[in-house]
CSV table of C-alpha atoms in Angstrom, one decimal:
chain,number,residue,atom,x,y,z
N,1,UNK,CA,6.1,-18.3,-11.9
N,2,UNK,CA,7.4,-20.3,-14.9
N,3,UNK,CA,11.3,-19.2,-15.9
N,4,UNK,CA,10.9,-18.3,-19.1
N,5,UNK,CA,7.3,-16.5,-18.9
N,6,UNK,CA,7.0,-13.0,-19.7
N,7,UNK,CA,4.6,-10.5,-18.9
N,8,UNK,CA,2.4,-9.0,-21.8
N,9,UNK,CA,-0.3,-6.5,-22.4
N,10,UNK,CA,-3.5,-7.1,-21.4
N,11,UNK,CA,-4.9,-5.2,-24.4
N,12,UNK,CA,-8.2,-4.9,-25.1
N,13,UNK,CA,-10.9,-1.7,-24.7
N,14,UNK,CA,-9.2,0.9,-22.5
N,15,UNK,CA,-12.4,2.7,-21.4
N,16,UNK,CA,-14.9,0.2,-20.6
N,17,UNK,CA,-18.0,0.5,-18.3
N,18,UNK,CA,-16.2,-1.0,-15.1
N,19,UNK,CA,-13.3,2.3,-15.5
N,20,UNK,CA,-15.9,4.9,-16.7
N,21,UNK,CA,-17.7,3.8,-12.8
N,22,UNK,CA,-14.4,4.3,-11.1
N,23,UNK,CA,-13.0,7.3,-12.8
N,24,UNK,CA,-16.8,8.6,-12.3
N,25,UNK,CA,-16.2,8.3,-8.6
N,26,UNK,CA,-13.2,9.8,-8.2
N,27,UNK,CA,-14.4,12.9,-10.2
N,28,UNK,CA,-17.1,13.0,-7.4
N,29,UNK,CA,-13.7,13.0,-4.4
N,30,UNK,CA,-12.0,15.4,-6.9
N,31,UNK,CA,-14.8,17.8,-6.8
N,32,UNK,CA,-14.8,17.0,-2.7
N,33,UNK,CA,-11.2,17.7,-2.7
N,34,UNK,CA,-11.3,21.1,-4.9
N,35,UNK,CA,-13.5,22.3,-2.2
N,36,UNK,CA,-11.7,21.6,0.4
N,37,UNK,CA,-9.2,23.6,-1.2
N,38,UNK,CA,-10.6,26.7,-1.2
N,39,UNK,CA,-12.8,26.6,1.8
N,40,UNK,CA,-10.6,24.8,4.2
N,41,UNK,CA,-11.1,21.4,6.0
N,42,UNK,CA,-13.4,22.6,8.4
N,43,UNK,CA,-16.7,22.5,6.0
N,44,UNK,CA,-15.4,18.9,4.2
N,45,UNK,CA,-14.0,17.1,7.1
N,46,UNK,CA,-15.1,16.3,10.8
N,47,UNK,CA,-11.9,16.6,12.7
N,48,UNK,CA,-11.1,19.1,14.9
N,49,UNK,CA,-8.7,20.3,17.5
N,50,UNK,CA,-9.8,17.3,19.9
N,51,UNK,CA,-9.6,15.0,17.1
N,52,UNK,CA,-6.7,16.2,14.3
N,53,UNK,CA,-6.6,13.0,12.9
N,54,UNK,CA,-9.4,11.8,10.7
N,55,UNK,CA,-9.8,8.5,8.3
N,56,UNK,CA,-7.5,10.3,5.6
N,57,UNK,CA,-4.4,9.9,7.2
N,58,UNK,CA,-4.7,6.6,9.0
N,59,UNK,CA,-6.6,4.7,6.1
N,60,UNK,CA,-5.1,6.8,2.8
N,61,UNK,CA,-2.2,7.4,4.6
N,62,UNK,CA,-1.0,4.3,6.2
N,63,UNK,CA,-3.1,1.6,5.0
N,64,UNK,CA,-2.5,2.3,1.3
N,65,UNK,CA,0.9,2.1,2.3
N,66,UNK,CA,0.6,-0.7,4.0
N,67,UNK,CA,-1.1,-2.8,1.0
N,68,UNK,CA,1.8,-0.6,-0.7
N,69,UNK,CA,4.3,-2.9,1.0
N,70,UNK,CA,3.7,-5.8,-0.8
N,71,UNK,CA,6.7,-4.4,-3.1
N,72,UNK,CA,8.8,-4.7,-0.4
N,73,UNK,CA,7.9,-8.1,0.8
N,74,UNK,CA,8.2,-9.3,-3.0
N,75,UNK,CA,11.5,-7.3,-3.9
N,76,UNK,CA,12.9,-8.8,-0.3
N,77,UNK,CA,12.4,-12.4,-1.7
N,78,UNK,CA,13.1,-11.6,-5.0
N,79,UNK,CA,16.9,-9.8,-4.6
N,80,UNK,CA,18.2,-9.9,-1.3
N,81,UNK,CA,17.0,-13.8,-0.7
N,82,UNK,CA,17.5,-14.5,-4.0
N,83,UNK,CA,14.4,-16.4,-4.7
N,84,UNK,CA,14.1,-15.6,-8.4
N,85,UNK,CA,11.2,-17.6,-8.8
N,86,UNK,CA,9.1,-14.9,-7.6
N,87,UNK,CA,10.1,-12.8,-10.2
N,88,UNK,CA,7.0,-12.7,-11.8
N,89,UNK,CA,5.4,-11.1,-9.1
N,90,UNK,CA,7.8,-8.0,-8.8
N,91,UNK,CA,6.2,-6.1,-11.7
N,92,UNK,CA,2.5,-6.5,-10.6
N,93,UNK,CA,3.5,-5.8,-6.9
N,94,UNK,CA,5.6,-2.9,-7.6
N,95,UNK,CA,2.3,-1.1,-9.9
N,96,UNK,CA,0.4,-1.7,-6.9
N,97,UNK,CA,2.8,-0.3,-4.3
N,98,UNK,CA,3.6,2.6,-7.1
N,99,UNK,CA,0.0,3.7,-7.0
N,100,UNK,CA,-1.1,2.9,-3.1
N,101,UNK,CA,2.3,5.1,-2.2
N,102,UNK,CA,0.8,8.3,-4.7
N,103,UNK,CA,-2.3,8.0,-3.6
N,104,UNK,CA,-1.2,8.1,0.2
N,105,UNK,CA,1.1,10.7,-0.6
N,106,UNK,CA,-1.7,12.9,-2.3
N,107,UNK,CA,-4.2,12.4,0.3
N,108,UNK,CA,-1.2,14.1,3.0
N,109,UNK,CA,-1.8,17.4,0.8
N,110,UNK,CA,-5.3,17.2,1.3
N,111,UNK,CA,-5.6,16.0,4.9
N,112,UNK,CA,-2.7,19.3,5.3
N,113,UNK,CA,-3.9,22.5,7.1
N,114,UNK,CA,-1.4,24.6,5.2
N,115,UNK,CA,-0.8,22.6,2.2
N,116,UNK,CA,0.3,25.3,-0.1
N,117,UNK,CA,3.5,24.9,2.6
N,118,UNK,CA,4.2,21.1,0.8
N,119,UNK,CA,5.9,22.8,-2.4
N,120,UNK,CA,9.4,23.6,-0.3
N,121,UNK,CA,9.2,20.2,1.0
N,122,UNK,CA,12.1,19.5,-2.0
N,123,UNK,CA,14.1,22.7,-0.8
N,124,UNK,CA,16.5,21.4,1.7
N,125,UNK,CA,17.6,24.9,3.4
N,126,UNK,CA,13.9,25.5,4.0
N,127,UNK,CA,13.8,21.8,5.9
N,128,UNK,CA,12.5,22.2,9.7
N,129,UNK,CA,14.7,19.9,11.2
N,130,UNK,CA,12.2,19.6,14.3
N,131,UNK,CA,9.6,18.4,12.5
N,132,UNK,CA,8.9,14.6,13.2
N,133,UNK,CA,7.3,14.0,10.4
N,134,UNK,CA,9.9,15.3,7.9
N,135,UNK,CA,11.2,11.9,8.0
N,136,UNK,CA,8.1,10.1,6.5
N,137,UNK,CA,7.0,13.0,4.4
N,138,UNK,CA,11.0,13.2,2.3
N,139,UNK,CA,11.4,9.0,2.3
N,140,UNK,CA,7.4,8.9,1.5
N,141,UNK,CA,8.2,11.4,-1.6
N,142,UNK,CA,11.6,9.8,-2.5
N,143,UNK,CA,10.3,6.1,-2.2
N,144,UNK,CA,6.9,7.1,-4.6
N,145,UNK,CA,10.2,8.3,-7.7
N,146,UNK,CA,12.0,5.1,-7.1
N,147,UNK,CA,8.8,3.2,-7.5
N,148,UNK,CA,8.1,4.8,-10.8
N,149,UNK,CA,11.3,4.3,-12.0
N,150,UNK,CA,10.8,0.9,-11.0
N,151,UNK,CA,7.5,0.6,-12.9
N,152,UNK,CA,9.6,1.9,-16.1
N,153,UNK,CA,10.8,-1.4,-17.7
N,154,UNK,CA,6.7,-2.2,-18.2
N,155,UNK,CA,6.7,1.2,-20.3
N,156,UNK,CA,9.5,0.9,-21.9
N,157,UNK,CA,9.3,-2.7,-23.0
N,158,UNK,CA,5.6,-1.6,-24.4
N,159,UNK,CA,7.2,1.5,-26.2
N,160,UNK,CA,9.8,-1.3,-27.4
N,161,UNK,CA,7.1,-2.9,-28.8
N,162,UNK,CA,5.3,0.1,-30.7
N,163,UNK,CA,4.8,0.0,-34.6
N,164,UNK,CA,5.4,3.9,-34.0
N,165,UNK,CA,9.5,4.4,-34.7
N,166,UNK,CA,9.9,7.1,-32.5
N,167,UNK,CA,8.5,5.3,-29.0
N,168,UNK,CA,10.0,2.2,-30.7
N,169,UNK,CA,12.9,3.6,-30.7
N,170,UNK,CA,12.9,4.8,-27.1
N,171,UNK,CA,12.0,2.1,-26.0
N,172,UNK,CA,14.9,0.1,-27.5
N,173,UNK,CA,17.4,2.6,-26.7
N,174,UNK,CA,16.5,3.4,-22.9
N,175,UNK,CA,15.0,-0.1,-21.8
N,176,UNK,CA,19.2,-1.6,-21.5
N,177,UNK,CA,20.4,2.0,-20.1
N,178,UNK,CA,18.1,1.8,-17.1
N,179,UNK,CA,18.7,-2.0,-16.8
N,180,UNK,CA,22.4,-1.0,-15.7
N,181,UNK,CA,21.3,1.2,-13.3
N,182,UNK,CA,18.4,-0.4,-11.8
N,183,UNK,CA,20.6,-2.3,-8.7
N,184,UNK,CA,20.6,1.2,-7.0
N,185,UNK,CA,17.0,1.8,-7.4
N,186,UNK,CA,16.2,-1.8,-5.8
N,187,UNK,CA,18.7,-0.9,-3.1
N,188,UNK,CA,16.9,2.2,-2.5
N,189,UNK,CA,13.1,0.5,-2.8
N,190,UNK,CA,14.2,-1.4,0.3
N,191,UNK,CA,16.0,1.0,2.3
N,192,UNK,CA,13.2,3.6,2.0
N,193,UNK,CA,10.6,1.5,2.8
N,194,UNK,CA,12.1,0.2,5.9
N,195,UNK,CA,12.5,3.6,7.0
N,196,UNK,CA,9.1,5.4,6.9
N,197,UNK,CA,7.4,2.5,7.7
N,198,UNK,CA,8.8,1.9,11.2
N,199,UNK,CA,8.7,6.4,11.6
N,200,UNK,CA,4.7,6.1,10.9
N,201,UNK,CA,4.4,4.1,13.6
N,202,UNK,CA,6.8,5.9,15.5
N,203,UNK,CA,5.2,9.0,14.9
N,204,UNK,CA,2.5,7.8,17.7
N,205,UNK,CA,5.0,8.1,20.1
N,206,UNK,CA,4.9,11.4,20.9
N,207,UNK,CA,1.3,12.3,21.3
N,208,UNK,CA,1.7,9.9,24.8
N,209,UNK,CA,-1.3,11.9,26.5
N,210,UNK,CA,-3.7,10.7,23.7
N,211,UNK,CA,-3.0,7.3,22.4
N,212,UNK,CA,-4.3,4.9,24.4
N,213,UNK,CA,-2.1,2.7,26.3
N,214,UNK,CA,-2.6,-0.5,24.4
N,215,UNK,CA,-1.4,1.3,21.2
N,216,UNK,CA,1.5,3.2,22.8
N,217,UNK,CA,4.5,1.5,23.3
N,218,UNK,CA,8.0,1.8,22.6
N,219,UNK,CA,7.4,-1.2,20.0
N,220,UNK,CA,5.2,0.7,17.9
N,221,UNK,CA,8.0,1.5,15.1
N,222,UNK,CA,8.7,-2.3,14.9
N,223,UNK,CA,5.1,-3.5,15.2
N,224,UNK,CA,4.4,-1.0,12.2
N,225,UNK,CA,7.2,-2.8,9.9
N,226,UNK,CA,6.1,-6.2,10.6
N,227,UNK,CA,2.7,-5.1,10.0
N,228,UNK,CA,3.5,-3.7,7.0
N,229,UNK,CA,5.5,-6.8,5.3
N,230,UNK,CA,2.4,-9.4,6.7
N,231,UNK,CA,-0.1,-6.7,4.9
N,232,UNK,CA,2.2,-6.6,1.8
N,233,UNK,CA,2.1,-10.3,1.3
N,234,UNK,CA,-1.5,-10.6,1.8
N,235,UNK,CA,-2.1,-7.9,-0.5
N,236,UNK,CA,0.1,-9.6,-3.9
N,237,UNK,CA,-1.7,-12.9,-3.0
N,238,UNK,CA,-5.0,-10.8,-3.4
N,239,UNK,CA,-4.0,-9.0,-6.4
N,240,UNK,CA,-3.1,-11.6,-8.2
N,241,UNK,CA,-5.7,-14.1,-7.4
N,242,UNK,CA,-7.8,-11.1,-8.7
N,243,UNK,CA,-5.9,-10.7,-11.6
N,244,UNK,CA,-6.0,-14.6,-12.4
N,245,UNK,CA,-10.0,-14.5,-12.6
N,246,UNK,CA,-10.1,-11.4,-14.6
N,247,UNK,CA,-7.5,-12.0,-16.9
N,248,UNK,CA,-6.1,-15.3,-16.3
N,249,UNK,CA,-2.9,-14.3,-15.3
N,250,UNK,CA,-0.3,-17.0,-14.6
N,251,UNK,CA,-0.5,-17.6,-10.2
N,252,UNK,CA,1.8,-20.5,-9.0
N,253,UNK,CA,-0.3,-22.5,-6.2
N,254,UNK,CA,3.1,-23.4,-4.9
N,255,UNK,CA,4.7,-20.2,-4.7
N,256,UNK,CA,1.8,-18.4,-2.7
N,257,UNK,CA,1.8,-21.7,-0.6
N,258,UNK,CA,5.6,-20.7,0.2
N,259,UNK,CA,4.7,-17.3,1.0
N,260,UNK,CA,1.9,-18.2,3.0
N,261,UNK,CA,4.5,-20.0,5.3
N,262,UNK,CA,6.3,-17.0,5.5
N,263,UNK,CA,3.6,-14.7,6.2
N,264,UNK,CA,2.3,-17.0,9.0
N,265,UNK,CA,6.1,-16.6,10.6
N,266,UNK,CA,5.6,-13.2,10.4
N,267,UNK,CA,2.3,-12.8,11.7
N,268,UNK,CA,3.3,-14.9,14.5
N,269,UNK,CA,6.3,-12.5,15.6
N,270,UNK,CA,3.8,-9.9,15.7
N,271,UNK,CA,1.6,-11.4,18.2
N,272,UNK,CA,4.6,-12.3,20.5
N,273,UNK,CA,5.7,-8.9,20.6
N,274,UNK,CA,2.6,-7.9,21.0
N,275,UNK,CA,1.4,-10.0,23.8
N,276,UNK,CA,4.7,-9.5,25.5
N,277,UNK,CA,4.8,-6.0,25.1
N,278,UNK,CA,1.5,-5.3,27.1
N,279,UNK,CA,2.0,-8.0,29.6
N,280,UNK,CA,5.6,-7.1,30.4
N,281,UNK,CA,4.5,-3.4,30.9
N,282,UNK,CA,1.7,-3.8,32.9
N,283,UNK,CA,-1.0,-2.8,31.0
N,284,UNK,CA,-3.0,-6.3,31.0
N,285,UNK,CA,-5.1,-5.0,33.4
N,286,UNK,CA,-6.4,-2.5,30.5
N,287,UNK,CA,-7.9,-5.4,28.2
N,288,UNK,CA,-11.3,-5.4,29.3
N,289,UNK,CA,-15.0,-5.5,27.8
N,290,UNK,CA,-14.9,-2.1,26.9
N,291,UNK,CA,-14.7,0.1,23.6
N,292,UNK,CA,-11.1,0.1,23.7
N,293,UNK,CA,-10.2,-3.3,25.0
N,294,UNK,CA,-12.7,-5.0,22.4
N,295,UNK,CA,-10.9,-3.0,19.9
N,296,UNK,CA,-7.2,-4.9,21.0
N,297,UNK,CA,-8.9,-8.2,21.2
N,298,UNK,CA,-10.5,-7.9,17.5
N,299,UNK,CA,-7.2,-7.1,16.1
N,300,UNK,CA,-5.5,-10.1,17.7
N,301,UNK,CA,-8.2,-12.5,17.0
N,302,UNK,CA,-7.5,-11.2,13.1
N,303,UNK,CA,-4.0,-11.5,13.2
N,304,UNK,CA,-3.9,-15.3,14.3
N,305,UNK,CA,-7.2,-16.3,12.9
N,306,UNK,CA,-4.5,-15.7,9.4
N,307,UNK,CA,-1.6,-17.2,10.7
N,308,UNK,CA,-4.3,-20.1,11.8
N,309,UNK,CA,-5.1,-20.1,7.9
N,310,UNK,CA,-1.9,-19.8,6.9
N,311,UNK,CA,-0.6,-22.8,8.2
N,312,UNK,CA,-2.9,-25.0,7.5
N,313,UNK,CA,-1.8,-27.7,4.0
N,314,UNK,CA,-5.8,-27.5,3.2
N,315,UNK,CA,-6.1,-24.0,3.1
N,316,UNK,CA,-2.6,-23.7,1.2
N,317,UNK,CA,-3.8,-25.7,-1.3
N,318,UNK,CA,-6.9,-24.0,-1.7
N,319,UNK,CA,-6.6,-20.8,-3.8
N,320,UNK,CA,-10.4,-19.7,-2.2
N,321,UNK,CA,-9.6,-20.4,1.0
N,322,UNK,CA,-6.0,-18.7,0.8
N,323,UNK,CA,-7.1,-16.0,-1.0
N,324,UNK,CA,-9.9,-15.4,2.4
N,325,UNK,CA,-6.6,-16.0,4.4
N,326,UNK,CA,-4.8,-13.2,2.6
N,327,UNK,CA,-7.6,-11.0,3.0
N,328,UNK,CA,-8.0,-11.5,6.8
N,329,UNK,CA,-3.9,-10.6,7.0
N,330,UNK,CA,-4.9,-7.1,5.1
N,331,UNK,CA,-8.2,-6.9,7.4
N,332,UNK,CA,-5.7,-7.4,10.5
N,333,UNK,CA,-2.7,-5.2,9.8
N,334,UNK,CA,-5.2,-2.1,8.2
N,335,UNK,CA,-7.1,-2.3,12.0
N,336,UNK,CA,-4.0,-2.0,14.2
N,337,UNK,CA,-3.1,0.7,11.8
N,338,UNK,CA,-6.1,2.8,12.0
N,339,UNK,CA,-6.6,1.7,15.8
N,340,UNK,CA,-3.0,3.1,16.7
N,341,UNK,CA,-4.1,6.4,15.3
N,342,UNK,CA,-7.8,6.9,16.2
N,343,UNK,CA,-7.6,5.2,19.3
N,344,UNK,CA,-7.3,8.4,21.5
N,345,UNK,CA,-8.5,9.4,24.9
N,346,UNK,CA,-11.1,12.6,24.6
N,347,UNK,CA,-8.7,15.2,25.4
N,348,UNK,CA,-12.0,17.1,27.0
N,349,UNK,CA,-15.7,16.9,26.9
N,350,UNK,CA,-17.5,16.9,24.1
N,351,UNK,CA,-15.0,15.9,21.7
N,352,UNK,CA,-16.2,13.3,19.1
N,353,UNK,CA,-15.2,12.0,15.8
N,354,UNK,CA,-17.0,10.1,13.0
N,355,UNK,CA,-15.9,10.8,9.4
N,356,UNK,CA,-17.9,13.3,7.4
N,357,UNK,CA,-19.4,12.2,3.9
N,358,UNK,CA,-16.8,14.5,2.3
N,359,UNK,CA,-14.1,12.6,4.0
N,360,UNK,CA,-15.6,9.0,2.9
N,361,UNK,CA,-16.0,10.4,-0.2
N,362,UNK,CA,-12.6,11.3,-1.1
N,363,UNK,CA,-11.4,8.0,0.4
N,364,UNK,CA,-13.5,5.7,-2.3
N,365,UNK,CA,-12.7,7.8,-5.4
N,366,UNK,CA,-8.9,7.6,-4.4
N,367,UNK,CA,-9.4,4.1,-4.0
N,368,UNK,CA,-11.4,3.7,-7.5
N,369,UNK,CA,-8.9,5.8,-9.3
N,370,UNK,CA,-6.0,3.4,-8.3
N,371,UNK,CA,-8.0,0.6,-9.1
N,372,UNK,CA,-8.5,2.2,-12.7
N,373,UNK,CA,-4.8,3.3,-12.8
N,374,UNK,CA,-3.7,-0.4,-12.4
N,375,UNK,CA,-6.5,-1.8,-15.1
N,376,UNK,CA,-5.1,1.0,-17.7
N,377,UNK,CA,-1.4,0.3,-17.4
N,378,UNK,CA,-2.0,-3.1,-17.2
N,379,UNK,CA,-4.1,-3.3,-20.7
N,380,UNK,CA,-1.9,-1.1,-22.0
N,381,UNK,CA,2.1,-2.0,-20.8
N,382,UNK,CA,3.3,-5.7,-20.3
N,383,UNK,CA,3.0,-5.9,-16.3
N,384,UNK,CA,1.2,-9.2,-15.8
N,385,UNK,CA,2.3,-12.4,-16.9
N,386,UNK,CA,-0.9,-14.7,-18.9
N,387,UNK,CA,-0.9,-18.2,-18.8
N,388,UNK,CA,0.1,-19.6,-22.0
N,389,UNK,CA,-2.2,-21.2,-24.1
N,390,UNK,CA,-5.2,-19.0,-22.5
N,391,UNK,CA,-5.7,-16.3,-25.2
N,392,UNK,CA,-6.1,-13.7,-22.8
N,393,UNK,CA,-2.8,-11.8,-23.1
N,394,UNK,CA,-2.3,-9.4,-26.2
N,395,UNK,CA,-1.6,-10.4,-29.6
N,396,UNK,CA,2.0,-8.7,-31.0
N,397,UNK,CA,-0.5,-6.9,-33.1
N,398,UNK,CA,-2.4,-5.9,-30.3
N,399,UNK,CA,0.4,-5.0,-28.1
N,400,UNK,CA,1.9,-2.6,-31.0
N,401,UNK,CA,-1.2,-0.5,-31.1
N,402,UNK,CA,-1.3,-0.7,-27.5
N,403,UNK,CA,2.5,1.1,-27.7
């Protein structure tokens, strides 16, 4: 991203056709979701006591979070490598992550049996201390307020902006203040991270009887991480090539070349510890032609079919080709996810799972509603950086009225 480059409004009509489809979905998942509500999951969902996971909790739940990550992946480079050059990339990656972490959090209340239980979460003497997933659930709640606060500078650089005094003036006054603090906020949006990403996947340690051997292992905490950052990368080279067709937006060839490299070595450490971890613990034996053992071998063939992409100079070059690349990372690191947590054993006969309608349901509209979220702020705040001379971004004018 050029030096000197700053992000700017988008601008332009708020409400179009494209956000009136996606906020029309997820009015269709809320009305799913108010049902649920008040008649319980049973009528809405199709899990059960064989099966208490459904699709909510492994694909709202951890794969948001996963694409989430690509905050992480960009802050690492950004701050504690001190690559400033991708600096221009921390404000788009951080909306994303800000949304995917909500919407994961928000789909744990509905996915919850006793939800109405969540509201003490904050209350520390009412903490259960032997609950495992207390640790997720309090970083998962703390890291969603630092990403917001991260997502602050946007806002208050577009109330800066305003030809209204009073959010002018706001702007103005708090934009510096939290500029002073935001060190510990960054410090805290890689901490947190770190931490609930390795617990989700250590979570699946302790139902042992149900996950299938192939997905339990002791490396499932640091398989998880890994996962995460490879899925994080993937995910800002998607976003923004996404955001370069739509609005034009500023994408340095070379810069997702570099983190290509990158996501390729990191892709690559997965596999290893992968391989080695079901070889070394005897469990080879269990990769056969079957359900579950077709189920490994897709996963690994996505994993290095990216890192395959990855290092290759013609796909690098290529912003089609890399952005199919980035996709296949997201593709691969989504499908361990959700195979680590629906891959279980029928505890008896005549279990089964498939979602229900209400449960796909609720899984597109939150997905349309982040999508809209992200096209709102960015027309509205300056997120995105637009290449100059394109006449994309908005005019001061624009931007005033957009404040």
């Amino acid at each position: 991203m050029s030096a000197h480059a700053k992000a700017t409004p988008i601008g332009g009509p708020i409400f179009g056709r494209p956000i009136l489809v996606l906020v029309g979905l997820f009015g269709i998942a809320a009305l799913v979701m108010a049902y649920r509500f008040f008649v319980g999951l049973g009528p809405v969902s199709n899990m059960s006591d064989g099966f208490a996971w459904g699709i909510w909790e492994p694909v709202n739940v951890v794969v948001f979070t996963g694409i989430g990550a690509g905050a992480l992946g960009v802050g690492l480079l950004t701050y504690i490598l001190n690559k400033g050059e991708y600096h221009g990339l921390v404000r788009p990656a951080v909306l994303l992550g800000a949304i995917c972490y909500t919407l994961g959090g928000s789909s744990i209340l509905v996915a919850l049996g006793r939800y109405w239980n969540a509201i003490m979460l904050p209350v520390v003497p009412f903490w259960n201390l032997a609950s495992p997933l207390l640790e997720v659930a309090v970083c998962v709640m703390a890291y969603i307020f630092v990403l917001w606060i991260e997502v602050l500078p946007s806002i208050l650089d577009g109330a800066a902006a305003s030809r209204w005094p009073f959010w002018a003036k706001i702007g103005r006054t708090w934009g510096p203040r939290l500029q002073k603090v935001m060190p510990y906020f960054v410090a805290a949006a890689v901490v947190l991270p770190v931490m609930h990403q390795s617990s989700l996947g250590g979570l699946m340690l302790l139902p042992e009887t149900k996950v299938h051997p192939l997905w339990h292992t002791a490396m499932l905490p640091t398989l998880f991480l890994i996962s995460c950052l490879s899925m994080g990368y993937g995910a800002v080279v998607v976003l923004v090539t996404l955001l370069r067709l739509a609005w034009n937006a500023e994408a340095d060839r070379r810069l997702f070349a570099q983190m290509a490299k990158i996501n390729a070595g990191i892709i690559l450490v997965y596999l290893v510890l992968r391989v080695a971890d079901v070889a070394f613990t005897g469990k080879l034996a269990l990769v056969r032609l079957d359900f579950f053992g077709l189920m490994f071998l897709g996963e690994l063939a996505l994993f290095l079919a990216a890192a395959i992409q990855f290092l290759r100079p013609s796909v690098r070059e290529n912003r089609g080709r890399l952005f199919g690349a980035a996709l296949l990372a997201i593709a691969a690191g989504a499908a361990y996810r959700i195979d680590s947590y629906l891959s279980v054993y029928r505890p008896a006969p005549g279990w089964r799972y498939f979602p229900s309608l209400g449960e796909i349901v609720v899984t597109v509209g939150m997905g349309a509603i982040g999508v809209a979220l992200f096209v709102v702020l960015s027309k509205l705040f300056p997120v995105v950086i637009v290449q100059e001379g394109s006449g994309r971004g908005a005019k001061p004018a624009q931007a005033a009225r957009a404040g």
